[in-house]
PDB file of C-alpha atoms in Angstrom:
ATOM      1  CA  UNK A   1     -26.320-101.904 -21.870  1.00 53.00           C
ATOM      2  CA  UNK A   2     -27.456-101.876 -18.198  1.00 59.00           C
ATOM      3  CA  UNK A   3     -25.106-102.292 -14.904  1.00 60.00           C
ATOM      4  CA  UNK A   4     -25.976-104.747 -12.089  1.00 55.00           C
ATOM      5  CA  UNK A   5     -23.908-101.991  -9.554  1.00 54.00           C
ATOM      6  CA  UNK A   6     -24.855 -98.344  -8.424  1.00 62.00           C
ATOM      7  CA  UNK A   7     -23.131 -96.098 -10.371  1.00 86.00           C
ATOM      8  CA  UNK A   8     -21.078 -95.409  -7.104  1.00 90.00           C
ATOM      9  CA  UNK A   9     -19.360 -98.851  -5.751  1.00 92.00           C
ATOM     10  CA  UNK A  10     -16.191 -98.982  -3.460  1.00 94.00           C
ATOM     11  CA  UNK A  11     -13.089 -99.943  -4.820  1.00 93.00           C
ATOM     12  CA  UNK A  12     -12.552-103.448  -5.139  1.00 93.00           C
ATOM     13  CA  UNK A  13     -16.772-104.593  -6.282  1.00 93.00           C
ATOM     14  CA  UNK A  14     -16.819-106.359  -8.812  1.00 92.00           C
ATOM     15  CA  UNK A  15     -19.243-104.704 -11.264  1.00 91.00           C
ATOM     16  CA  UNK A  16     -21.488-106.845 -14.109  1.00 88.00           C
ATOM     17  CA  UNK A  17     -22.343-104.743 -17.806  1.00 85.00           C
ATOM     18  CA  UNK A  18     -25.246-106.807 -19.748  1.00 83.00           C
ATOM     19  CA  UNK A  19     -26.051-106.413 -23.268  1.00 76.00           C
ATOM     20  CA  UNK A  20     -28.971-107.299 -24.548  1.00 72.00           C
ATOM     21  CA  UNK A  21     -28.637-106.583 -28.677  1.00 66.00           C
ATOM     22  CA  UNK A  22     -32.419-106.761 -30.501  1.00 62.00           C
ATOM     23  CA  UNK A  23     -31.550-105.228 -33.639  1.00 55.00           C
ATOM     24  CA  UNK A  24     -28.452-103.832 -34.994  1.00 52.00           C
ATOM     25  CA  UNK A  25     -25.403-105.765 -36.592  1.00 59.00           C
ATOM     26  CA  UNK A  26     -22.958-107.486 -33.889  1.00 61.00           C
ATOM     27  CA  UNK A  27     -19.897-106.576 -35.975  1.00 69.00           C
ATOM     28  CA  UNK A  28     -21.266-102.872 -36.127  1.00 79.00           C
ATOM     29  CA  UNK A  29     -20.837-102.422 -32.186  1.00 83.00           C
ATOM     30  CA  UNK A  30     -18.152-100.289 -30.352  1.00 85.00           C
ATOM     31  CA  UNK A  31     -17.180-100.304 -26.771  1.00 85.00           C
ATOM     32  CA  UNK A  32     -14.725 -98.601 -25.150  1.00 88.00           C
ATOM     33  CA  UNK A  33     -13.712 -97.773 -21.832  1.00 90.00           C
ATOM     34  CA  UNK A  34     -12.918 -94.600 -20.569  1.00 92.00           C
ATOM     35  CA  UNK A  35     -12.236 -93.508 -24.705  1.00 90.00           C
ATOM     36  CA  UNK A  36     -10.526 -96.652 -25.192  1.00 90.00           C
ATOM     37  CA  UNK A  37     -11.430 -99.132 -27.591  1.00 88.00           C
ATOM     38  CA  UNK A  38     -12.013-102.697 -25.756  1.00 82.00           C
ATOM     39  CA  UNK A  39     -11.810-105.620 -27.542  1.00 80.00           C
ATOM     40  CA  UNK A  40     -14.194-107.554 -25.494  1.00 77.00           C
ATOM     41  CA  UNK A  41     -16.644-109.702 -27.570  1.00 77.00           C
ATOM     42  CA  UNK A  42     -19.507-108.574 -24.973  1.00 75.00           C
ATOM     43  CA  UNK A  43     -21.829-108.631 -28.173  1.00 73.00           C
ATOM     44  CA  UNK A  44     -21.053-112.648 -27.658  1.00 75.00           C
ATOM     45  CA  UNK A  45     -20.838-113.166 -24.401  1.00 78.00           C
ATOM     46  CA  UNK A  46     -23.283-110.881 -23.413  1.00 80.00           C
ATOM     47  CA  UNK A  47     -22.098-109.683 -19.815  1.00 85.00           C
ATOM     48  CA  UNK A  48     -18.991-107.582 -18.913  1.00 85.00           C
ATOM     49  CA  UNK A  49     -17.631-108.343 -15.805  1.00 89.00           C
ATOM     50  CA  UNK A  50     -15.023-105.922 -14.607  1.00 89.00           C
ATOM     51  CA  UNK A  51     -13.488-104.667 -11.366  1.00 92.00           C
ATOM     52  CA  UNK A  52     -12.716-101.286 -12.045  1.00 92.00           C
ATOM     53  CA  UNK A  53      -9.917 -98.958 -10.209  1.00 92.00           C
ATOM     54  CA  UNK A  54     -10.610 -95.493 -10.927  1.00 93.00           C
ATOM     55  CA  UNK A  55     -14.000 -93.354 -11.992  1.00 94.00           C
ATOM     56  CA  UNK A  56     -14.778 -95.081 -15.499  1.00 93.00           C
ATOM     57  CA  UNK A  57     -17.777 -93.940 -18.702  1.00 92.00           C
ATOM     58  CA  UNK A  58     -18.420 -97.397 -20.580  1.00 90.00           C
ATOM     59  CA  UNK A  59     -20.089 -96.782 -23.585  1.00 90.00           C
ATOM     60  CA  UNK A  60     -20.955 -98.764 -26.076  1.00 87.00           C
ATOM     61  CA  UNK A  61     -22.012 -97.530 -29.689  1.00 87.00           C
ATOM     62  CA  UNK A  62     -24.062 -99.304 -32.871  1.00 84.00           C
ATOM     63  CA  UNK A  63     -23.829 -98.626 -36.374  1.00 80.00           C
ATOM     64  CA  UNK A  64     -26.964 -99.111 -38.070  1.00 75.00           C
ATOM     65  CA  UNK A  65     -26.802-100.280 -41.811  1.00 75.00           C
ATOM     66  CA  UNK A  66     -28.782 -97.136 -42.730  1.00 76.00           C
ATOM     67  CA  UNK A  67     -29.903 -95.601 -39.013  1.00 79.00           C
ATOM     68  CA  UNK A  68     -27.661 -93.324 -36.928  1.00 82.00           C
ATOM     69  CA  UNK A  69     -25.172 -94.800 -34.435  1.00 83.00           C
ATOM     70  CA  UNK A  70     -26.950 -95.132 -31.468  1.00 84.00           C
ATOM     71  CA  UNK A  71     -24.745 -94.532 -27.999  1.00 88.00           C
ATOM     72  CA  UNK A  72     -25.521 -95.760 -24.639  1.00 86.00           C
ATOM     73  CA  UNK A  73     -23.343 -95.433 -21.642  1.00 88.00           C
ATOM     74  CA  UNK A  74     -23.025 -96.025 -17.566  1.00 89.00           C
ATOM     75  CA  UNK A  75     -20.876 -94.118 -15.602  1.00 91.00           C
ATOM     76  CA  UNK A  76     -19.198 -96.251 -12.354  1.00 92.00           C
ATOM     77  CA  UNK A  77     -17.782 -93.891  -9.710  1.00 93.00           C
ATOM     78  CA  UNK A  78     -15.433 -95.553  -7.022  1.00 94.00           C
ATOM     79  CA  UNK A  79     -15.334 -94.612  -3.771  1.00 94.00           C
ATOM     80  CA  UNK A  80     -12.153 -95.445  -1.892  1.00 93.00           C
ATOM     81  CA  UNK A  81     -12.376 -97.334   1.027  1.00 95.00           C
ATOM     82  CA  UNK A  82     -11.991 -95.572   4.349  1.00 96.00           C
ATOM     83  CA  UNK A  83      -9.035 -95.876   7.144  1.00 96.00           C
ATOM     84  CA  UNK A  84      -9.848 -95.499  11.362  1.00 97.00           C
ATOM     85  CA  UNK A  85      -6.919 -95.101  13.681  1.00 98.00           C
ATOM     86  CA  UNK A  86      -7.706 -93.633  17.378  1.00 98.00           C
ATOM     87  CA  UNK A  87      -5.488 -93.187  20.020  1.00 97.00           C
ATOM     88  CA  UNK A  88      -6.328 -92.246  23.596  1.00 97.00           C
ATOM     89  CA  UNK A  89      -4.148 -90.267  26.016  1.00 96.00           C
ATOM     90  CA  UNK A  90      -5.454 -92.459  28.644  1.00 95.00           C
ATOM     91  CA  UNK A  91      -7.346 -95.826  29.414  1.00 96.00           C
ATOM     92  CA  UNK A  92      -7.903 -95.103  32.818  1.00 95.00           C
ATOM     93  CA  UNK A  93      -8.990 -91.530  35.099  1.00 95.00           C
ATOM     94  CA  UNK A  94      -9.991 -90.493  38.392  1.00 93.00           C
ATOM     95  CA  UNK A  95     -13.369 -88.990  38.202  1.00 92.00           C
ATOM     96  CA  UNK A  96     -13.095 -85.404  37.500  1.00 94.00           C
ATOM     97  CA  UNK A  97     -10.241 -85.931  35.007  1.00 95.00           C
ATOM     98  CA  UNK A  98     -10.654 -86.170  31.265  1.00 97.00           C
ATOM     99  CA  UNK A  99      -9.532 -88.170  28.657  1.00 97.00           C
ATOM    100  CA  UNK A 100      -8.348 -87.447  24.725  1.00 97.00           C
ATOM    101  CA  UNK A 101      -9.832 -89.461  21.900  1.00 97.00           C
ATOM    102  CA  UNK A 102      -7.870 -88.708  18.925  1.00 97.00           C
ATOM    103  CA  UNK A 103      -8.768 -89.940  15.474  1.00 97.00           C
ATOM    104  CA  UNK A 104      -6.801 -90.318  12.149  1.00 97.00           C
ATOM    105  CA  UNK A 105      -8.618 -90.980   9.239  1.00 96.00           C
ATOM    106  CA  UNK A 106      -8.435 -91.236   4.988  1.00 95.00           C
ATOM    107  CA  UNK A 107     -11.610 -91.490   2.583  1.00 94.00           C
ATOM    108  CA  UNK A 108     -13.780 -89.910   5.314  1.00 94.00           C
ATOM    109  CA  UNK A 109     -16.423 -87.101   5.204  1.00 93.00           C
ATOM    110  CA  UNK A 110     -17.591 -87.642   8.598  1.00 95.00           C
ATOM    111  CA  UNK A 111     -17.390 -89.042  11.761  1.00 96.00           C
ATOM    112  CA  UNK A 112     -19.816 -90.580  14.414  1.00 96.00           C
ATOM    113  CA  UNK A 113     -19.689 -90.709  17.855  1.00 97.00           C
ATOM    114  CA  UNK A 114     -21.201 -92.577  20.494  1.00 96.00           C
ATOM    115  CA  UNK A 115     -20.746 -94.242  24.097  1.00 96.00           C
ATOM    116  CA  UNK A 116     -22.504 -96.932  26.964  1.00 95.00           C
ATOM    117  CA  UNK A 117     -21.405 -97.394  30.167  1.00 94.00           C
ATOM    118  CA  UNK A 118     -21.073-100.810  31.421  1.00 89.00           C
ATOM    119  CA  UNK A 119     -24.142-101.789  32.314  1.00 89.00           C
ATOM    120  CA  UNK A 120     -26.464-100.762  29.308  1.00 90.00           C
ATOM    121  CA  UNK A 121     -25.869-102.867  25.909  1.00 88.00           C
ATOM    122  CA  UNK A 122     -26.486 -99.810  23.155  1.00 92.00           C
ATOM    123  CA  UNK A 123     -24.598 -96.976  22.141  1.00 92.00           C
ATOM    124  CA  UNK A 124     -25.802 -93.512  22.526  1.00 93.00           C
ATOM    125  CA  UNK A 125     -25.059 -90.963  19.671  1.00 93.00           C
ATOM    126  CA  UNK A 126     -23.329 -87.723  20.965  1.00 92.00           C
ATOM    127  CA  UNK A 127     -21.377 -86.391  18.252  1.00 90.00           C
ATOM    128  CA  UNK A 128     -20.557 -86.360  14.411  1.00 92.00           C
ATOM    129  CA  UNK A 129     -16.976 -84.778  14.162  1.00 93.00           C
ATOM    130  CA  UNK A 130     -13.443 -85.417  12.641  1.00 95.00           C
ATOM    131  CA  UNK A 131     -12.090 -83.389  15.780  1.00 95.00           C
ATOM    132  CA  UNK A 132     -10.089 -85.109  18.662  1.00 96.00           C
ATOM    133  CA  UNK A 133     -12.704 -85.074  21.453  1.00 96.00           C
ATOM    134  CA  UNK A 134     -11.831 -84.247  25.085  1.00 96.00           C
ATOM    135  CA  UNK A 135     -14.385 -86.157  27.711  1.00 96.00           C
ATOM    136  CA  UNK A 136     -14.734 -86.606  31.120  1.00 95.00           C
ATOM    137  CA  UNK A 137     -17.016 -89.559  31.792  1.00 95.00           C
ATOM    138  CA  UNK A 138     -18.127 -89.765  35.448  1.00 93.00           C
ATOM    139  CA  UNK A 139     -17.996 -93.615  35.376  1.00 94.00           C
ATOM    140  CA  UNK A 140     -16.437 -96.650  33.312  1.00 95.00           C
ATOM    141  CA  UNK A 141     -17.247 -95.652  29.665  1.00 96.00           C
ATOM    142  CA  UNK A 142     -17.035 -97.501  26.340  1.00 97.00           C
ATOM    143  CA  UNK A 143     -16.379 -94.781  23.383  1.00 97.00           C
ATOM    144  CA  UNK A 144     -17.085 -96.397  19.654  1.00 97.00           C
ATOM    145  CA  UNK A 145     -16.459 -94.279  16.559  1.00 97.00           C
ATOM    146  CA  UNK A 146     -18.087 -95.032  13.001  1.00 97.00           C
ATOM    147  CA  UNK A 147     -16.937 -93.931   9.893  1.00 96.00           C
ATOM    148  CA  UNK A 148     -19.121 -92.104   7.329  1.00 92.00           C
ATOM    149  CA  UNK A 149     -19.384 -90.922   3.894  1.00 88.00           C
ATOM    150  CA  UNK A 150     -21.471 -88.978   1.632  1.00 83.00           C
ATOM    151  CA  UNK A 151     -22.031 -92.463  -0.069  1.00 85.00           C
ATOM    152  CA  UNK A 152     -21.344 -95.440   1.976  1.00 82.00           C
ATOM    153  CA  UNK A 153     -21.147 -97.689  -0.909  1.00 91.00           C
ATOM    154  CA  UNK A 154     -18.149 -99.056   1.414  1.00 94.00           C
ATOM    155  CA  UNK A 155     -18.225-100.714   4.673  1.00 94.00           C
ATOM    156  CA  UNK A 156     -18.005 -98.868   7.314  1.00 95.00           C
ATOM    157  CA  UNK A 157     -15.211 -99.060  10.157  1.00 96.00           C
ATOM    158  CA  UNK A 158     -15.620 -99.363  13.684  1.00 97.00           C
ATOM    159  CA  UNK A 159     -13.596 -98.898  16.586  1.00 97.00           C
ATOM    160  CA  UNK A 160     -14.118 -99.126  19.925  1.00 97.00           C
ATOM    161  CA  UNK A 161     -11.949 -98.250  23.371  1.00 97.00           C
ATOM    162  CA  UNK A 162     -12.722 -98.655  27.040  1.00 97.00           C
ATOM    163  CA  UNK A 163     -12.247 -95.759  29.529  1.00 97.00           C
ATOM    164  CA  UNK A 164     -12.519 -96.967  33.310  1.00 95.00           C
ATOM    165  CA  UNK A 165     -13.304 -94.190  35.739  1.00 94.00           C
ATOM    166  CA  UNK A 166     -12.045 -94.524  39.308  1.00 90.00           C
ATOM    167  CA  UNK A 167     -13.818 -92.719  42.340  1.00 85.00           C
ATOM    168  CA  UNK A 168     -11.278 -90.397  44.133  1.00 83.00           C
ATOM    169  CA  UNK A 169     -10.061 -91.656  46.722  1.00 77.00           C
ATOM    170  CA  UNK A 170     -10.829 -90.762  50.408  1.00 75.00           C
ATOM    171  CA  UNK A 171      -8.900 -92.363  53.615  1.00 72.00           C
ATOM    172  CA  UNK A 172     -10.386 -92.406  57.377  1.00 70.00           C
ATOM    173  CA  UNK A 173      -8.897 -94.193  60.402  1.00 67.00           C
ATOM    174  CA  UNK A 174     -10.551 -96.104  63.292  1.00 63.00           C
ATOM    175  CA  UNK A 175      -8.565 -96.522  66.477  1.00 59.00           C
ATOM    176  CA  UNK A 176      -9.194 -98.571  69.543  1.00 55.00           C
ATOM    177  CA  UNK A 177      -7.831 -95.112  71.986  1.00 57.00           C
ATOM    178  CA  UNK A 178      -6.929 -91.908  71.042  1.00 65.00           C
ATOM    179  CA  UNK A 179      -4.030 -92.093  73.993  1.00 70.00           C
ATOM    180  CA  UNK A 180      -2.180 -95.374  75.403  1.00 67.00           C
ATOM    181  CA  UNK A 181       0.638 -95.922  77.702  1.00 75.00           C
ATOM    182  CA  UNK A 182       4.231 -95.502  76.386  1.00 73.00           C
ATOM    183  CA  UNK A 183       4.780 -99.015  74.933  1.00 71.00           C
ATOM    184  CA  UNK A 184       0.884-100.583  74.663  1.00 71.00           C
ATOM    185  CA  UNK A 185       0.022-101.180  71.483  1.00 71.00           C
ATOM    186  CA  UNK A 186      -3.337-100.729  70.157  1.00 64.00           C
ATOM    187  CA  UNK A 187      -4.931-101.236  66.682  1.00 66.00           C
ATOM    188  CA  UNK A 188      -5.863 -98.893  63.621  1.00 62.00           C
ATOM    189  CA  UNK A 189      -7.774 -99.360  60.548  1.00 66.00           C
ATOM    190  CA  UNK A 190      -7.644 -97.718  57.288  1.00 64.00           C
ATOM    191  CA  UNK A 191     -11.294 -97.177  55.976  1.00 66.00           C
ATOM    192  CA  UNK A 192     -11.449 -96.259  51.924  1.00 66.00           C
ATOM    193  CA  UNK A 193     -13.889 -94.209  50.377  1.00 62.00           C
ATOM    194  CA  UNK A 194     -16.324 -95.361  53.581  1.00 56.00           C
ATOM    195  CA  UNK A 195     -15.830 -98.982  53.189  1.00 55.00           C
ATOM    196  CA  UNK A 196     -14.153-100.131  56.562  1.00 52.00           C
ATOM    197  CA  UNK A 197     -11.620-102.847  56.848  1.00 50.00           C
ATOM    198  CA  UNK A 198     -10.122-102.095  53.683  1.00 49.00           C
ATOM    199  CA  UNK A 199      -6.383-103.069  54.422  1.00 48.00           C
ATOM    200  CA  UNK A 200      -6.581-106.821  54.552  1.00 47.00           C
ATOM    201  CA  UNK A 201      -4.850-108.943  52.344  1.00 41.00           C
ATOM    202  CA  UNK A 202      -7.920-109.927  50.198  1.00 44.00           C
ATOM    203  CA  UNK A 203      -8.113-106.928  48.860  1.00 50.00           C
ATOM    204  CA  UNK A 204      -6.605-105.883  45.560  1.00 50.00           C
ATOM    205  CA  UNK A 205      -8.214-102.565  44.639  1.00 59.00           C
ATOM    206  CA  UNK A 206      -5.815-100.511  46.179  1.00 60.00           C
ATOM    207  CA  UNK A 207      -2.080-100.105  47.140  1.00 63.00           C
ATOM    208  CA  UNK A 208      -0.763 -98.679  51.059  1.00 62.00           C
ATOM    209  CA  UNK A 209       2.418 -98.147  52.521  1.00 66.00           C
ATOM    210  CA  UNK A 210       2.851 -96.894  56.398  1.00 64.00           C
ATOM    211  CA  UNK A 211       4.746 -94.274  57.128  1.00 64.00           C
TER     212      UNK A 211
END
């Protein structure tokens, strides 16, 4: 009796016994699941196919007419599948700031970290841990998060979250005079972060209110 599966599969594979019986009599043959007796014809039929739900020993024994029973068996482990949740404290920072990435997890032995920033296509590797992580990227970030197991007969799980960074901010004013005659007017310009001409009402980036 041979399996088409690893003995390890994650819960829900279908997994395919074959018999192939050369010698032996067919109504001489035992199999049983677990201890208990199947009544499967797979001496017929030939292949078993079974989705199991928990760890399961099939074994399947043959009387000889004057031989000794002869035993074989395959062991199929399952391995549950696992379960990503992250949260994040925030989607958005001022450089300097940090951010929480918190993770909750079932059917996990390990973690993997990783990030890009928004102009480079791969993710780097920077961590394996279950642990919330606390970051502070310097610039827009994309965090992803992998799941891993000792086995990864099941699919992993992905997740990935966007952290934009936003450079602090810096204000500067241009003036046509530094002194005018009670009741001339005169003009003043807000320049952000060094970019002059920012007030204007093209410009979105930012909110102002005079006081």
């Amino acid at each position: 009796m041979t399996s088409d599966a690893d003995n390890i599969v994650c819960e829900g594979t279908e997994v395919k016994l074959s018999l192939d019986l050369k010698s032996g009599r067919a109504d001489n043959v035992t199999f049983k699941a677990n201890g208990d007796v199947d009544t499967y014809d797979i001496v017929k039929k030939k292949v078993y196919s079974v989705t199991p739900t928990e760890n399961t020993t099939y074994e399947l024994t043959i009387q000889g007419s004057a031989c000794a029973a002869v035993t074989k068996s395959v062991d199929v482990q399952i391995e549950k599948k696992p379960i990503l949740n992250v949260t994040m404290d925030k989607t958005g920072i001022c450089k300097g700031e940090t951010v929480t990435i918190t993770p909750t997890f079932e059917n996990v032995s390990e973690l993997g970290w990783s990030d890009r920033s928004e102009t480079v296509d791969l993710f780097s590797d920077f961590e394996n841990s279950l642990l919330p992580q606390t970051l502070d990227p310097d610039k827009t970030t994309f965090y992803r998060i992998i799941t891993k197991s000792n086995t990864d007969a099941c699919e992993q799980v992905e997740w990935v979250g966007k952290v934009e960074v936003e450079e602090p901010i810096t204000i500067s004013f241009d003036q046509d005079a530094d002194t005018v005659c009670k009741g001339s007017s005169f003009a003043l310009r807000a320049n952000v972060n060094g970019t002059k001409n920012m007030v204007d009402s093209y410009n979105t980036s930012y909110s102002f209110e005079w006081s």
